[in-house]
Structures are given as C-alpha cells and as structure tokens.
N, C-alpha and C. Protein backbone atom coordinates (compact mmCIF):
# COMPACT_ATOMS: atom_id res chain seq x y z
N MET A 1 -10.36 -6.27 -14.73
CA MET A 1 -9.94 -6.49 -13.36
C MET A 1 -10.09 -5.18 -12.61
N ASP A 2 -10.69 -5.26 -11.43
CA ASP A 2 -10.93 -4.07 -10.63
C ASP A 2 -10.26 -4.26 -9.27
N TYR A 3 -9.36 -3.34 -8.92
CA TYR A 3 -8.69 -3.40 -7.62
C TYR A 3 -9.61 -2.87 -6.54
N THR A 4 -9.55 -3.50 -5.38
CA THR A 4 -10.33 -3.03 -4.24
C THR A 4 -9.50 -2.04 -3.44
N SER A 5 -10.11 -1.44 -2.45
CA SER A 5 -9.39 -0.48 -1.61
C SER A 5 -8.61 -1.16 -0.50
N LYS A 6 -8.79 -2.48 -0.35
CA LYS A 6 -8.08 -3.23 0.69
C LYS A 6 -7.19 -4.29 0.04
N PRO A 7 -6.03 -4.57 0.64
CA PRO A 7 -5.16 -5.62 0.08
C PRO A 7 -5.80 -7.00 0.21
N TYR A 8 -5.44 -7.88 -0.69
CA TYR A 8 -5.94 -9.26 -0.64
C TYR A 8 -5.47 -9.94 0.64
N ARG A 9 -4.19 -9.78 0.96
CA ARG A 9 -3.63 -10.42 2.14
C ARG A 9 -2.47 -9.58 2.67
N ARG A 10 -2.36 -9.49 3.98
CA ARG A 10 -1.21 -8.86 4.63
C ARG A 10 -0.28 -9.97 5.09
N LEU A 11 0.97 -9.91 4.68
CA LEU A 11 1.97 -10.88 5.11
C LEU A 11 2.80 -10.24 6.21
N LYS A 12 2.65 -10.70 7.42
CA LYS A 12 3.36 -10.13 8.57
C LYS A 12 4.35 -11.17 9.08
N TYR A 13 5.50 -11.24 8.42
CA TYR A 13 6.51 -12.23 8.77
C TYR A 13 7.79 -11.61 9.30
N HIS A 14 7.87 -10.29 9.37
CA HIS A 14 9.06 -9.61 9.88
C HIS A 14 8.69 -8.73 11.07
N ARG A 15 9.66 -8.57 11.98
CA ARG A 15 9.46 -7.72 13.15
C ARG A 15 9.85 -6.27 12.88
N GLU A 16 10.67 -6.04 11.87
CA GLU A 16 11.15 -4.68 11.55
C GLU A 16 10.83 -4.35 10.10
N SER A 17 11.34 -3.24 9.62
CA SER A 17 11.06 -2.76 8.26
C SER A 17 11.52 -3.75 7.20
N VAL A 18 10.71 -3.89 6.16
CA VAL A 18 11.07 -4.72 5.01
C VAL A 18 11.84 -3.85 4.03
N GLN A 19 13.03 -4.29 3.66
CA GLN A 19 13.89 -3.51 2.76
C GLN A 19 13.72 -3.89 1.29
N LYS A 20 13.36 -5.16 1.03
CA LYS A 20 13.33 -5.62 -0.36
C LYS A 20 12.38 -6.80 -0.47
N VAL A 21 11.65 -6.86 -1.58
CA VAL A 21 10.85 -8.03 -1.97
C VAL A 21 11.19 -8.30 -3.42
N GLN A 22 11.50 -9.55 -3.74
CA GLN A 22 11.83 -9.87 -5.13
C GLN A 22 11.29 -11.23 -5.52
N PHE A 23 10.73 -11.31 -6.73
CA PHE A 23 10.23 -12.55 -7.30
C PHE A 23 11.31 -13.20 -8.16
N HIS A 24 11.37 -14.53 -8.13
CA HIS A 24 12.29 -15.25 -9.01
C HIS A 24 11.71 -15.26 -10.41
N LYS A 25 12.56 -15.13 -11.42
CA LYS A 25 12.08 -15.06 -12.81
C LYS A 25 11.70 -16.41 -13.38
N LYS A 26 12.26 -17.50 -12.82
CA LYS A 26 12.03 -18.84 -13.39
C LYS A 26 11.17 -19.72 -12.48
N TYR A 27 11.37 -19.64 -11.18
CA TYR A 27 10.68 -20.50 -10.22
C TYR A 27 9.56 -19.74 -9.51
N PRO A 28 8.55 -20.45 -9.01
CA PRO A 28 7.45 -19.77 -8.29
C PRO A 28 7.85 -19.43 -6.86
N LEU A 29 8.84 -18.57 -6.73
CA LEU A 29 9.38 -18.18 -5.43
C LEU A 29 9.47 -16.67 -5.34
N PHE A 30 9.33 -16.16 -4.12
CA PHE A 30 9.71 -14.78 -3.86
C PHE A 30 10.30 -14.69 -2.47
N GLY A 31 11.08 -13.66 -2.25
CA GLY A 31 11.74 -13.49 -0.97
C GLY A 31 11.62 -12.07 -0.47
N SER A 32 11.72 -11.93 0.84
CA SER A 32 11.69 -10.60 1.46
C SER A 32 12.87 -10.48 2.41
N ALA A 33 13.43 -9.28 2.48
CA ALA A 33 14.58 -9.00 3.34
C ALA A 33 14.20 -7.89 4.31
N SER A 34 14.67 -8.01 5.55
CA SER A 34 14.21 -7.09 6.59
C SER A 34 15.34 -6.61 7.49
N ASP A 35 15.06 -5.48 8.16
CA ASP A 35 15.98 -4.95 9.16
C ASP A 35 16.04 -5.83 10.41
N ASP A 36 15.17 -6.84 10.53
CA ASP A 36 15.24 -7.75 11.67
C ASP A 36 16.34 -8.80 11.48
N GLY A 37 17.07 -8.74 10.36
CA GLY A 37 18.18 -9.65 10.11
C GLY A 37 17.80 -10.93 9.40
N THR A 38 16.53 -11.06 9.01
CA THR A 38 16.07 -12.29 8.37
C THR A 38 15.59 -12.04 6.95
N CYS A 39 15.58 -13.14 6.19
CA CYS A 39 14.97 -13.18 4.87
C CYS A 39 13.95 -14.30 4.89
N ASN A 40 12.80 -14.06 4.32
CA ASN A 40 11.76 -15.08 4.23
C ASN A 40 11.62 -15.50 2.78
N ILE A 41 11.56 -16.81 2.56
CA ILE A 41 11.36 -17.36 1.23
C ILE A 41 9.94 -17.92 1.18
N PHE A 42 9.22 -17.62 0.10
CA PHE A 42 7.85 -18.06 -0.08
C PHE A 42 7.69 -18.76 -1.42
N HIS A 43 6.82 -19.75 -1.46
CA HIS A 43 6.37 -20.35 -2.71
C HIS A 43 5.07 -19.63 -3.08
N ASN A 44 4.90 -19.34 -4.37
CA ASN A 44 3.67 -18.67 -4.77
C ASN A 44 3.15 -19.28 -6.06
N ALA A 45 1.86 -19.26 -6.21
CA ALA A 45 1.22 -19.72 -7.44
C ALA A 45 0.10 -18.75 -7.76
N VAL A 46 0.15 -18.25 -8.99
CA VAL A 46 -0.90 -17.36 -9.50
C VAL A 46 -1.53 -18.08 -10.67
N TYR A 47 -2.84 -18.13 -10.68
CA TYR A 47 -3.56 -18.92 -11.67
C TYR A 47 -4.08 -18.03 -12.80
N ASP A 48 -4.28 -18.64 -13.97
CA ASP A 48 -4.82 -17.92 -15.12
C ASP A 48 -6.25 -17.44 -14.86
N ASP A 49 -6.96 -18.19 -14.06
CA ASP A 49 -8.32 -17.81 -13.69
C ASP A 49 -8.25 -16.77 -12.56
N PHE A 50 -8.61 -15.53 -12.86
CA PHE A 50 -8.52 -14.47 -11.87
C PHE A 50 -9.48 -14.65 -10.70
N GLU A 51 -10.47 -15.52 -10.87
CA GLU A 51 -11.42 -15.78 -9.80
C GLU A 51 -10.82 -16.69 -8.71
N LYS A 52 -9.76 -17.42 -9.07
CA LYS A 52 -9.11 -18.33 -8.12
C LYS A 52 -8.05 -17.56 -7.34
N ASP A 53 -8.08 -17.70 -6.02
CA ASP A 53 -7.15 -16.97 -5.17
C ASP A 53 -5.72 -17.47 -5.36
N PRO A 54 -4.74 -16.55 -5.31
CA PRO A 54 -3.34 -16.98 -5.40
C PRO A 54 -2.94 -17.78 -4.16
N LEU A 55 -1.91 -18.59 -4.33
CA LEU A 55 -1.39 -19.42 -3.24
C LEU A 55 -0.05 -18.85 -2.80
N ILE A 56 0.09 -18.60 -1.51
CA ILE A 56 1.35 -18.12 -0.93
C ILE A 56 1.66 -18.98 0.27
N VAL A 57 2.82 -19.68 0.21
CA VAL A 57 3.20 -20.60 1.28
C VAL A 57 4.59 -20.25 1.78
N PRO A 58 4.77 -19.98 3.09
CA PRO A 58 6.12 -19.75 3.62
C PRO A 58 6.95 -21.03 3.50
N VAL A 59 8.19 -20.89 3.06
CA VAL A 59 9.06 -22.04 2.87
C VAL A 59 10.20 -22.07 3.89
N LYS A 60 10.87 -20.93 4.07
CA LYS A 60 12.07 -20.92 4.91
C LYS A 60 12.31 -19.52 5.45
N ILE A 61 12.81 -19.46 6.69
CA ILE A 61 13.30 -18.21 7.27
C ILE A 61 14.81 -18.33 7.37
N LEU A 62 15.51 -17.42 6.71
CA LEU A 62 16.97 -17.40 6.77
C LEU A 62 17.40 -16.36 7.80
N LYS A 63 18.18 -16.79 8.77
CA LYS A 63 18.77 -15.83 9.72
C LYS A 63 20.02 -15.30 9.04
N ALA A 64 19.84 -14.29 8.23
CA ALA A 64 20.82 -13.90 7.23
C ALA A 64 21.98 -13.06 7.77
N HIS A 65 21.69 -11.99 8.51
CA HIS A 65 22.73 -11.06 8.93
C HIS A 65 22.42 -10.51 10.32
N PRO A 66 23.46 -10.19 11.08
CA PRO A 66 23.23 -9.57 12.39
C PRO A 66 22.76 -8.12 12.21
N ILE A 67 22.03 -7.65 13.19
CA ILE A 67 21.56 -6.27 13.17
C ILE A 67 22.69 -5.37 13.64
N LYS A 68 22.95 -4.33 12.86
CA LYS A 68 24.02 -3.38 13.18
C LYS A 68 23.47 -1.98 12.92
N SER A 69 23.46 -1.15 13.94
CA SER A 69 22.92 0.21 13.84
C SER A 69 21.47 0.19 13.35
N THR A 70 20.67 -0.68 13.92
CA THR A 70 19.23 -0.87 13.63
C THR A 70 18.94 -1.36 12.22
N ARG A 71 19.94 -1.77 11.48
CA ARG A 71 19.74 -2.27 10.12
C ARG A 71 20.21 -3.72 10.05
N GLY A 72 19.48 -4.55 9.33
CA GLY A 72 19.84 -5.96 9.18
C GLY A 72 20.19 -6.29 7.75
N VAL A 73 19.25 -6.90 7.04
CA VAL A 73 19.46 -7.27 5.64
C VAL A 73 19.13 -6.07 4.76
N MET A 74 20.09 -5.67 3.95
CA MET A 74 19.91 -4.48 3.11
C MET A 74 19.50 -4.84 1.68
N GLY A 75 19.92 -6.02 1.20
CA GLY A 75 19.62 -6.38 -0.18
C GLY A 75 19.30 -7.86 -0.32
N PHE A 76 18.57 -8.17 -1.39
CA PHE A 76 18.17 -9.54 -1.68
C PHE A 76 18.05 -9.68 -3.18
N ALA A 77 18.64 -10.74 -3.76
CA ALA A 77 18.56 -10.97 -5.20
C ALA A 77 18.56 -12.46 -5.48
N TRP A 78 17.84 -12.86 -6.52
CA TRP A 78 17.81 -14.25 -6.95
C TRP A 78 18.84 -14.50 -8.04
N HIS A 79 19.41 -15.71 -8.07
CA HIS A 79 20.20 -16.15 -9.20
C HIS A 79 19.26 -16.26 -10.39
N PRO A 80 19.69 -15.91 -11.61
CA PRO A 80 18.75 -15.89 -12.73
C PRO A 80 18.20 -17.25 -13.16
N THR A 81 18.94 -18.35 -12.93
CA THR A 81 18.46 -19.65 -13.41
C THR A 81 18.33 -20.71 -12.32
N ARG A 82 18.85 -20.48 -11.17
CA ARG A 82 18.80 -21.44 -10.05
C ARG A 82 17.97 -20.88 -8.91
N PRO A 83 17.47 -21.75 -8.02
CA PRO A 83 16.71 -21.25 -6.87
C PRO A 83 17.64 -20.82 -5.72
N TRP A 84 18.68 -20.12 -6.06
CA TRP A 84 19.65 -19.61 -5.09
C TRP A 84 19.37 -18.13 -4.86
N CYS A 85 19.65 -17.68 -3.65
CA CYS A 85 19.49 -16.25 -3.40
C CYS A 85 20.74 -15.68 -2.74
N PHE A 86 20.92 -14.40 -2.95
CA PHE A 86 22.03 -13.65 -2.38
C PHE A 86 21.45 -12.61 -1.44
N THR A 87 22.11 -12.42 -0.29
CA THR A 87 21.70 -11.37 0.63
C THR A 87 22.90 -10.50 0.94
N SER A 88 22.62 -9.25 1.22
CA SER A 88 23.67 -8.34 1.67
C SER A 88 23.18 -7.66 2.93
N GLY A 89 24.12 -7.45 3.86
CA GLY A 89 23.71 -6.90 5.14
C GLY A 89 24.49 -5.68 5.53
N ASN A 90 24.03 -5.04 6.59
CA ASN A 90 24.70 -3.88 7.15
C ASN A 90 26.02 -4.26 7.80
N ASP A 91 26.29 -5.56 7.88
CA ASP A 91 27.56 -6.05 8.42
C ASP A 91 28.66 -6.06 7.34
N GLY A 92 28.34 -5.64 6.12
CA GLY A 92 29.32 -5.58 5.04
C GLY A 92 29.57 -6.90 4.35
N VAL A 93 28.68 -7.87 4.52
CA VAL A 93 28.87 -9.22 3.98
C VAL A 93 27.78 -9.54 2.96
N ILE A 94 28.16 -10.23 1.88
CA ILE A 94 27.21 -10.78 0.92
C ILE A 94 27.22 -12.29 1.10
N LYS A 95 26.04 -12.89 1.18
CA LYS A 95 25.95 -14.34 1.37
C LYS A 95 25.15 -14.98 0.25
N LEU A 96 25.57 -16.19 -0.14
CA LEU A 96 24.86 -16.99 -1.12
C LEU A 96 24.15 -18.10 -0.36
N TRP A 97 22.85 -18.27 -0.63
CA TRP A 97 22.03 -19.30 0.02
C TRP A 97 21.57 -20.29 -1.03
N VAL A 98 21.87 -21.59 -0.78
CA VAL A 98 21.53 -22.66 -1.71
C VAL A 98 20.65 -23.66 -0.97
N PRO A 99 19.48 -24.06 -1.56
CA PRO A 99 18.63 -25.03 -0.86
C PRO A 99 19.25 -26.41 -0.78
C-alpha cells in the first residue's frame, strides 16, 4: 500500500476546530467533536479489497453543548458495547446520547 501526498477525502462538517475523532470498536461508526458545539456521527465501511473506496455516510448532527469562551465540545467517547456516545463540554456537563 502506497500513501499519496493528498488525502482521499476532506470531511468539512464543522465550522470550528475539531477536538476529537473516535471510532467505535464494535460498530461501523465514528464521531467527531468540535468547538462549534456539535458532534457528528458517521457510518463507515472499509473493505478488504484496498482497491474499493471506503464508504463514509453522515448519520446525525448532535447539538451537544453551548459554546463558552470559544470552546464547545471538549471530549467524545463511545460506549464499549453499545452504539451510545458520551460528550463533554466547556459548560462542565457530560452527556450520554442514545439512538
């Protein structure tokens, strides 16, 4: 496998800095957390055949935390066995999100 000098795809789903990106260990999901106060949930599929392009589909935008002192969502973590996610914000709150 040879990496190119350009990324395969740019995902521009946040208006401010991205603080965290995390993949779920069991489900084909990943999430991103941003200073814009939102978290984006994506479905992803990576195939055994490296010639086939990966699939990335936006699933949900969570309006997770208010922006405080230019910072929004500070942390993002997946539950180890369920498709639940936890967010933490600059507002001092941790939230659990269940589909």
